Amino acid sequence: MHHFHYRNGRLYAEDVAIDDIVQAVGSPVYIYSTATLTRHFQVFADSLKEFGGLVCFAVKSNGNTAVIRTLARLGAGADVVSGGELMVARAAGVPAERIIFSGVGKTRAEMELALDEGIHQINVESVPELDLLNEVALARGVKAPVALRVNPDVGAGGHAKITTGKKENKFGIDWTAAPAAYRHACSLPGLDVKGVAVHIGSQIADLQPFEDAFLRVRDLVLMLRADGISLSRIDLGGGLGVPYEDGNDIPPPPEYAAIVRSTLGDLGCSISAEPGRLIAGNAGLLVSEVMFIKEGSTRTFAIVDAAMNDLVRPAMYEAFHGIIPVAEPVPGEATIDYDVVGPVCETGDTFAKQRPLPPLKAGDLIAFKTAGAYGATMSSQYNARPLVPEVLVDGNRFAVVRRRPTFEEMRALEQVPEWLA
Ligand SMILES: *Cc1c(COP(=O)(O)O)cnc(C)c1O
C-alpha cells in the first residue's frame, strides 16, 4: 500500500507530479510520501496497541528529520543505534521517554548521553556492556533502565547480511547464557532491569521465525520469573519485511500481532517493537534520469544518474528494486531488457540486470521503488558524488527536507597539512 500512482500519464507522489519535483530539485532525488508513512505506522501501531508498549521507528532505516517528525507526531518513538541517531530523534521531536537505544557497541559517551537525556530504555548486548553501563550510571547517580537483548538462535531475514538472530551473529546475549547475565545485571546497583529484547533480522517474509524467537523469549521470561526476576517489558525489535517485488507476500501486521498475542500476550508485560523498513520502505522512491542508452555487444545498458553510492542495496545485498518509468508506459508496448547501471567506476554499480522496461531514451526519468528505507541513510559520497537531496510530499505540497550539498560543503571538513601547502 503506497501513494505513488500514475495520473494522466504521469507518476505522482500523492497529489504532486514527480516530474514537477525533478524540475524544481534536479535529479537524482529521493521522494517520500507522508500519507504512506502515516498509513504504515498506523496499521502497525494499531495492531500492537493492545500490548501497551511503544512503537519505536528504527531511525537507521530513514534518518531524515522531517520523516521522523512526521512519525513522532503520530506517537512514534525511536529506536536509535548511535549517539548521532539519538540526537536526530530528539531534534525531530521524539520525547526521550519514547527512545530505545540498541546496538552492540555503545561508547561511554553515548551511554552518558542516553542517561542525561533520560531515554526509555537501553538495550544491552553483552556482559561487559552491562558492567560499563553500570559504572557510567553510578558515576551520574542514576539507575539506567535496561533490557537485555538476547540472541534466540533463530535464522531469519532476507539476506545473510541482515540476519541477526543466529548464534554465530554478533548480536545479543546467547539465550542459553541469558539467565546468568540477568542475575549479574540484577546485582549491579546502577541498573534497573526492565525487560528483554530480541531483533532477529530484517526483511523477514514469514512469521515462523518470529514465533520461534518469541517462544524462546516467553520461556526466558517464565524461567526468570521462577528465579525471582520479574520483567515488565518485552521489545520485539523490527524485521517484518515489505514487498519489493509484485507478488512478494508479506504477512500483514495484524497476523504478526496474532503471533505476539499467542506467544507473549498472557505474560502481563508491555510489548514494544522497532519497525523500520515496514514503515519507510514503500514510502520512498529514488528518482533518476536516464543519461545514455548504450548498446553493448550482448546487453543494452541504461546508464542513469543515480549510482550505488546513492542506493547501495542492490550492490550490497543483491536486493531487487522495482523500476518504473515516470512517464506512464503505453499499455501493450513491447519491452526491452536493460541492465540499469550508474556512473560509478565499479561493476557492482548495477541496479538491475536484464530488466524488461518500456523503451527508454536519454532524459527519461525512472523511479526505483521501495527506496524509503536503507536508501538515503546508507548513501555515501563515493566518487565524490554529492548526497542525493530528499523531498517530502504531503498531499499537494512538497518540500526539500535535505538539500543537495555544494562541492564546497562536501570538502569543508578536509584540510591540507601545512607541509603540503
Ligand atoms: C535494524 C534494526 C531494526 C529495524 O529493522 P527493520 O528490518 O528495518 O524493521 C530494529 N531493531 C534493531 C535493534 C535493529 O538493529
Coordinates of C-alpha atoms and ligand atoms in Angstrom, one line a residue:
M1 CA 0.0 0.0 0.0
H2 CA 1.6 3.3 -1.1
H3 CA 0.7 6.6 -2.6
F4 CA 2.7 6.6 -5.9
H5 CA 0.4 6.2 -8.8
Y6 CA 0.0 7.3 -12.4
R7 CA -2.4 10.0 -13.2
N8 CA -3.0 11.3 -16.8
G9 CA 0.2 9.5 -17.9
R10 CA 2.5 11.0 -15.2
L11 CA 3.7 9.3 -12.0
Y12 CA 2.5 11.2 -8.9
A13 CA 3.5 11.1 -5.3
E14 CA 0.2 11.8 -3.6
D15 CA -1.0 14.9 -5.5
V16 CA 2.3 16.1 -6.7
A17 CA 3.7 15.1 -10.1
I18 CA 7.2 13.5 -9.8
D19 CA 8.5 15.4 -12.9
D20 CA 7.5 18.7 -11.3
I21 CA 9.7 17.8 -8.3
V22 CA 12.6 16.9 -10.5
Q23 CA 12.1 20.2 -12.4
A24 CA 12.5 22.0 -9.2
V25 CA 15.1 20.0 -7.3
G26 CA 17.0 18.2 -10.0
S27 CA 17.9 14.5 -10.4
P28 CA 18.6 12.2 -8.7
V29 CA 16.2 12.8 -5.8
Y30 CA 14.6 10.8 -3.0
I31 CA 10.9 11.4 -2.6
Y32 CA 8.9 10.3 0.4
S33 CA 5.1 10.2 0.9
T34 CA 3.6 11.4 4.2
A35 CA 0.3 9.6 3.6
T36 CA 2.3 6.3 3.1
L37 CA 4.4 6.8 6.2
T38 CA 1.3 7.6 8.1
R39 CA -0.7 4.6 6.9
H40 CA 2.1 2.2 7.6
F41 CA 2.8 3.5 11.0
Q42 CA -0.9 3.5 12.0
V43 CA -1.6 0.0 10.7
F44 CA 1.3 -1.4 12.7
A45 CA 0.7 0.7 15.8
D46 CA -3.0 -0.2 15.8
S47 CA -2.1 -3.9 15.6
L48 CA 0.1 -3.8 18.6
K49 CA -1.9 -1.3 20.6
E50 CA -3.4 -3.8 23.0
F51 CA 0.1 -4.7 24.3
G52 CA 0.6 -1.2 25.7
G53 CA 4.2 -0.7 24.5
L54 CA 5.9 1.7 22.3
V55 CA 6.3 1.6 18.5
C56 CA 9.8 2.9 18.0
F57 CA 10.7 3.7 14.4
A58 CA 14.2 2.4 13.6
V59 CA 16.0 5.6 12.7
K60 CA 18.7 3.7 10.9
S61 CA 16.2 2.9 8.1
N62 CA 15.5 6.5 7.4
G63 CA 17.2 9.2 9.4
N64 CA 15.6 12.2 7.8
T65 CA 14.4 14.7 10.5
A66 CA 11.2 15.5 8.7
V67 CA 10.3 11.9 8.2
I68 CA 11.0 11.2 11.9
R69 CA 9.0 14.2 12.9
T70 CA 6.1 13.1 10.8
L71 CA 6.1 9.8 12.7
A72 CA 6.7 11.4 16.1
R73 CA 3.6 13.4 15.6
L74 CA 1.6 10.2 15.2
G75 CA 3.0 9.0 18.5
A76 CA 6.0 7.0 17.3
G77 CA 9.1 6.6 19.4
A78 CA 12.5 6.0 18.0
D79 CA 14.9 3.1 18.1
V80 CA 18.4 4.5 17.8
V81 CA 21.8 2.8 17.4
S82 CA 24.2 5.6 18.0
G83 CA 24.5 8.9 19.8
G84 CA 24.1 10.6 16.5
E85 CA 20.7 8.9 15.9
L86 CA 19.7 9.8 19.4
M87 CA 20.4 13.5 18.7
V88 CA 18.5 13.2 15.4
A89 CA 15.5 11.7 17.1
R90 CA 15.4 14.4 19.8
A91 CA 15.9 17.1 17.2
A92 CA 13.0 15.6 15.3
G93 CA 10.8 16.0 18.4
V94 CA 10.7 12.4 19.7
P95 CA 10.4 12.6 23.5
A96 CA 13.2 11.0 25.4
E97 CA 10.8 8.7 27.1
R98 CA 9.9 7.1 23.8
I99 CA 13.5 6.4 22.7
I100 CA 15.2 3.0 22.9
F101 CA 19.0 2.7 22.3
S102 CA 20.0 -0.5 20.6
G103 CA 23.3 -1.8 19.2
V104 CA 26.3 -4.0 20.2
G105 CA 28.9 -1.3 20.7
K106 CA 27.8 1.8 22.7
T107 CA 30.6 4.1 23.8
R108 CA 30.8 5.6 27.3
A109 CA 29.9 9.0 25.8
E110 CA 26.8 7.5 24.1
M111 CA 25.8 5.9 27.4
E112 CA 26.2 9.3 29.2
L113 CA 24.1 11.0 26.5
A114 CA 21.4 8.4 26.8
L115 CA 21.3 8.7 30.6
D116 CA 21.4 12.5 30.5
E117 CA 18.5 12.6 28.1
G118 CA 16.6 10.2 30.2
I119 CA 15.6 7.8 27.5
H120 CA 13.1 5.0 27.9
Q121 CA 15.5 2.0 27.7
I122 CA 19.0 0.9 26.8
N123 CA 19.2 -2.5 25.2
V124 CA 22.4 -4.1 26.4
E125 CA 24.0 -6.8 24.3
S126 CA 26.9 -8.2 26.4
V127 CA 28.0 -8.7 30.0
P128 CA 31.0 -6.2 29.6
E129 CA 28.5 -3.7 28.3
L130 CA 26.3 -4.2 31.4
D131 CA 29.3 -3.5 33.6
L132 CA 30.3 -0.3 31.7
L133 CA 26.7 1.0 31.8
N134 CA 26.5 0.3 35.5
E135 CA 29.7 2.2 36.0
V136 CA 28.5 5.2 33.9
A137 CA 25.2 5.2 35.7
L138 CA 26.7 5.1 39.2
A139 CA 29.0 8.0 38.3
R140 CA 26.0 10.0 37.4
G141 CA 23.9 8.9 40.4
V142 CA 21.2 7.4 38.3
K143 CA 19.8 4.0 37.5
A144 CA 19.9 3.0 33.8
P145 CA 16.7 1.4 32.6
V146 CA 17.9 -1.7 30.7
A147 CA 16.7 -4.6 28.7
L148 CA 19.0 -7.4 27.7
R149 CA 19.0 -8.2 24.1
V150 CA 19.0 -12.0 23.8
N151 CA 20.1 -14.0 20.7
P152 CA 17.5 -16.7 20.3
D153 CA 19.5 -18.6 17.7
V154 CA 16.7 -18.4 15.0
G155 CA 17.6 -17.8 11.4
A156 CA 15.6 -15.1 9.6
G157 CA 16.0 -12.3 7.2
G158 CA 16.1 -11.7 3.5
H159 CA 19.9 -12.0 3.2
A160 CA 22.8 -13.3 5.2
K161 CA 24.0 -9.8 5.8
I162 CA 20.7 -8.8 7.5
T163 CA 20.3 -12.0 9.6
T164 CA 21.0 -11.1 13.2
G165 CA 19.4 -13.7 15.4
K166 CA 21.7 -16.7 14.8
K167 CA 24.2 -17.7 17.4
E168 CA 27.1 -17.1 15.1
N169 CA 25.9 -13.4 14.6
K170 CA 27.5 -10.7 16.8
F171 CA 24.1 -9.6 18.3
G172 CA 22.6 -10.2 21.7
I173 CA 23.4 -12.4 24.6
D174 CA 23.1 -16.1 23.7
W175 CA 19.7 -17.1 25.1
T176 CA 21.3 -20.0 27.0
A177 CA 23.6 -17.6 28.8
A178 CA 20.8 -15.1 29.4
P179 CA 19.7 -16.3 32.9
A180 CA 23.2 -15.8 34.2
A181 CA 23.5 -12.4 32.6
Y182 CA 20.2 -11.4 34.1
R183 CA 21.4 -12.5 37.6
H184 CA 24.5 -10.4 37.1
A185 CA 22.6 -7.4 35.8
C186 CA 20.3 -7.5 38.8
S187 CA 23.3 -7.4 41.1
L188 CA 24.5 -4.1 39.7
P189 CA 23.2 -1.1 41.6
G190 CA 23.4 1.3 38.6
L191 CA 20.9 -0.8 36.5
D192 CA 17.2 -1.0 36.6
V193 CA 16.5 -4.3 34.8
K194 CA 13.2 -3.8 33.0
G195 CA 13.0 -6.3 30.2
V196 CA 14.1 -8.4 27.4
A197 CA 14.7 -7.5 23.8
V198 CA 15.1 -9.5 20.6
H199 CA 15.7 -8.5 17.0
I200 CA 16.2 -11.4 14.7
G201 CA 16.8 -9.8 11.3
S202 CA 15.4 -7.7 8.6
Q203 CA 13.2 -8.2 5.5
I204 CA 11.5 -11.2 7.1
A205 CA 8.7 -12.5 5.0
D206 CA 7.4 -15.3 7.1
L207 CA 6.0 -15.5 10.6
Q208 CA 7.6 -18.8 11.7
P209 CA 11.0 -17.3 12.8
F210 CA 9.2 -14.6 14.8
E211 CA 7.1 -17.3 16.5
D212 CA 10.2 -19.4 17.3
A213 CA 12.1 -16.4 18.7
F214 CA 9.1 -15.1 20.7
L215 CA 8.6 -18.6 22.2
R216 CA 12.2 -18.6 23.4
V217 CA 11.6 -15.1 24.9
R218 CA 8.5 -16.5 26.6
D219 CA 10.5 -19.4 28.1
L220 CA 13.1 -17.0 29.3
V221 CA 10.6 -14.6 31.0
L222 CA 9.0 -17.5 32.8
M223 CA 12.3 -19.0 33.8
L224 CA 13.5 -15.7 35.2
R225 CA 10.2 -15.2 37.0
A226 CA 10.6 -18.6 38.7
D227 CA 14.0 -17.3 39.7
G228 CA 12.6 -14.2 41.3
I229 CA 13.5 -11.8 38.4
S230 CA 10.3 -10.3 37.1
L231 CA 10.5 -8.4 33.8
S232 CA 7.8 -5.8 32.9
R233 CA 8.8 -5.1 29.3
I234 CA 9.4 -7.1 26.1
D235 CA 10.9 -5.5 23.0
L236 CA 10.3 -7.4 19.8
G237 CA 12.7 -5.5 17.6
G238 CA 11.9 -4.9 14.0
G239 CA 12.3 -7.1 10.9
L240 CA 8.9 -7.6 9.3
G241 CA 9.5 -7.2 5.6
V242 CA 8.0 -5.3 2.7
P243 CA 7.1 -6.4 -0.8
Y244 CA 9.9 -5.4 -3.1
E245 CA 8.5 -7.4 -5.9
D246 CA 4.9 -7.8 -7.0
G247 CA 3.6 -11.0 -5.6
N248 CA 6.0 -10.9 -2.7
D249 CA 3.7 -12.0 0.1
I250 CA 4.5 -10.4 3.4
P251 CA 2.2 -11.2 6.4
P252 CA 0.2 -8.1 7.3
P253 CA 0.8 -6.5 10.8
P254 CA -2.4 -8.0 12.3
E255 CA -1.1 -11.5 11.6
Y256 CA 2.2 -10.6 13.2
A257 CA 0.2 -9.3 16.2
A258 CA -1.6 -12.6 16.4
I259 CA 1.7 -14.3 16.8
V260 CA 2.7 -11.8 19.5
R261 CA -0.6 -12.4 21.3
S262 CA -0.4 -16.2 21.2
T263 CA 3.3 -16.4 22.3
L264 CA 3.6 -13.4 24.7
G265 CA 0.2 -12.0 25.3
D266 CA -0.5 -13.6 28.6
L267 CA 2.7 -12.6 30.4
G268 CA 1.5 -9.2 31.6
C269 CA 4.4 -7.4 30.1
S270 CA 4.2 -4.3 28.0
I271 CA 5.3 -5.1 24.5
S272 CA 7.2 -2.7 22.2
A273 CA 8.5 -3.0 18.7
E274 CA 11.1 -1.3 16.5
P275 CA 9.9 -1.4 12.9
G276 CA 12.0 0.4 10.2
R277 CA 11.7 -1.0 6.7
L278 CA 8.0 -1.7 7.2
I279 CA 7.2 1.9 7.9
A280 CA 9.5 3.7 5.5
G281 CA 10.4 1.2 2.7
N282 CA 7.4 1.7 0.4
A283 CA 7.0 5.3 1.4
G284 CA 10.0 6.4 -0.7
L285 CA 11.2 6.4 -4.3
L286 CA 14.6 7.2 -5.7
V287 CA 14.0 9.1 -9.0
S288 CA 16.8 9.2 -11.6
E289 CA 17.3 10.4 -15.1
V290 CA 18.5 8.2 -18.0
M291 CA 21.8 9.7 -19.2
F292 CA 22.6 7.4 -22.1
I293 CA 21.4 4.2 -23.7
K294 CA 24.5 2.2 -24.6
E295 CA 24.3 -0.8 -26.9
G296 CA 26.8 -3.3 -25.7
S297 CA 27.6 -6.4 -27.7
T298 CA 25.3 -8.6 -25.6
R299 CA 23.4 -6.2 -23.4
T300 CA 21.6 -2.9 -23.6
F301 CA 22.7 -0.6 -20.8
A302 CA 20.5 2.2 -19.4
I303 CA 23.1 4.5 -17.7
V304 CA 21.3 6.6 -15.1
D305 CA 22.4 9.4 -13.0
A306 CA 21.9 7.6 -9.6
A307 CA 24.5 5.2 -8.5
M308 CA 25.4 2.6 -5.9
N309 CA 26.6 5.3 -3.5
D310 CA 23.0 6.7 -3.6
L311 CA 21.2 3.3 -3.2
V312 CA 23.6 0.6 -2.2
R313 CA 21.1 -2.2 -1.5
P314 CA 21.4 -3.9 -5.0
A315 CA 25.3 -3.8 -4.7
M316 CA 25.4 -4.8 -1.1
Y317 CA 22.6 -7.3 -0.7
E318 CA 21.8 -8.3 -4.3
A319 CA 18.5 -6.6 -3.5
F320 CA 15.7 -6.2 -6.0
H321 CA 14.1 -2.8 -6.5
G322 CA 11.1 -2.4 -8.9
I323 CA 11.9 0.2 -11.6
I324 CA 9.1 2.2 -13.3
P325 CA 9.2 5.0 -15.8
V326 CA 7.9 8.3 -14.5
A327 CA 6.0 8.8 -17.8
E328 CA 3.4 6.0 -17.9
P329 CA 4.2 3.3 -20.4
V330 CA 1.8 2.8 -23.3
P331 CA -0.2 -0.3 -22.5
G332 CA 0.9 -3.3 -24.5
E333 CA 4.1 -1.6 -25.7
A334 CA 7.0 -4.1 -26.2
T335 CA 9.6 -4.0 -23.5
I336 CA 13.4 -4.1 -23.9
D337 CA 15.7 -5.9 -21.4
Y338 CA 18.0 -3.3 -19.9
D339 CA 20.9 -3.5 -17.5
V340 CA 20.2 -0.4 -15.4
V341 CA 23.6 0.9 -14.2
G342 CA 25.0 4.0 -12.6
P343 CA 28.1 6.1 -13.5
V344 CA 30.3 4.8 -10.6
C345 CA 33.5 3.0 -11.7
E346 CA 32.6 -0.4 -10.3
T347 CA 30.8 -3.3 -12.0
G348 CA 28.8 -3.6 -8.8
D349 CA 27.2 -0.3 -9.7
T350 CA 24.3 -2.2 -11.2
F351 CA 20.7 -1.7 -10.1
A352 CA 19.2 -4.4 -12.3
K353 CA 20.2 -6.9 -14.9
Q354 CA 18.2 -7.8 -18.0
R355 CA 15.2 -5.9 -16.6
P356 CA 12.3 -5.7 -19.0
L357 CA 11.3 -2.0 -19.3
P358 CA 9.5 0.1 -21.8
P359 CA 11.9 1.6 -24.4
L360 CA 14.0 4.3 -22.6
K361 CA 15.9 7.3 -24.1
A362 CA 18.2 9.9 -22.6
G363 CA 16.4 12.4 -20.5
D364 CA 13.6 10.0 -19.4
L365 CA 13.0 9.7 -15.7
I366 CA 12.7 6.4 -13.9
A367 CA 11.8 5.6 -10.3
F368 CA 13.3 2.9 -8.1
K369 CA 10.5 1.7 -5.8
T370 CA 10.7 0.8 -2.2
A371 CA 13.7 3.1 -1.6
G372 CA 12.4 4.8 1.5
A373 CA 14.3 2.5 3.9
Y374 CA 18.0 1.9 3.9
G375 CA 18.3 4.2 0.9
A376 CA 19.4 7.7 1.7
T377 CA 20.6 6.6 5.1
M378 CA 23.1 4.2 3.6
S379 CA 24.3 6.6 0.9
S380 CA 27.9 7.9 0.7
Q381 CA 29.9 10.4 -1.3
Y382 CA 31.9 7.7 -3.1
N383 CA 33.3 9.0 -6.4
A384 CA 32.9 12.5 -4.8
R385 CA 29.2 12.4 -5.7
P386 CA 27.1 14.8 -3.6
L387 CA 24.4 13.1 -1.4
V388 CA 21.1 13.0 -3.1
P389 CA 18.5 15.5 -1.8
E390 CA 15.4 14.3 -0.1
V391 CA 11.9 15.6 -0.7
L392 CA 8.8 15.1 1.5
V393 CA 5.4 15.2 -0.2
D394 CA 2.2 15.9 1.8
G395 CA -1.0 16.0 -0.3
N396 CA -0.5 18.6 -2.9
R397 CA 2.6 20.2 -1.4
F398 CA 6.2 19.2 -1.2
A399 CA 9.4 20.4 0.5
V400 CA 13.1 19.7 0.2
V401 CA 13.9 18.2 3.5
R402 CA 17.5 17.7 2.8
R403 CA 19.1 19.7 0.0
R404 CA 21.9 18.6 -2.2
P405 CA 25.3 19.8 -0.8
T406 CA 27.6 22.1 -2.7
F407 CA 31.1 20.9 -3.6
E408 CA 32.4 23.4 -1.1
E409 CA 30.3 21.8 1.7
M410 CA 31.5 18.4 0.7
R411 CA 35.1 19.4 1.0
A412 CA 34.6 21.6 4.1
L413 CA 35.9 19.1 6.6
E414 CA 39.1 18.5 4.7
Q415 CA 42.4 20.3 5.2
V416 CA 45.8 20.1 3.5
P417 CA 48.6 19.9 6.0
E418 CA 51.0 22.8 6.3
W419 CA 53.9 20.8 4.8
L420 CA 51.9 20.3 1.6
A421 CA 50.7 23.9 1.3
Ligands
LIG1 C1 17.7 -2.6 12.2 C2 17.1 -2.7 13.4 C3 15.7 -2.6 13.5 C4 14.8 -2.3 12.3 O1 14.7 -3.4 11.4 P1 13.7 -3.4 10.2 O2 14.0 -4.6 9.5 O3 14.0 -2.2 9.4 O4 12.4 -3.3 10.8 C5 15.1 -2.7 14.7 N1 15.8 -3.0 15.8 C6 17.1 -3.2 15.8 C7 17.9 -3.5 17.0 C8 17.8 -3.0 14.6 O5 19.1 -3.2 14.6

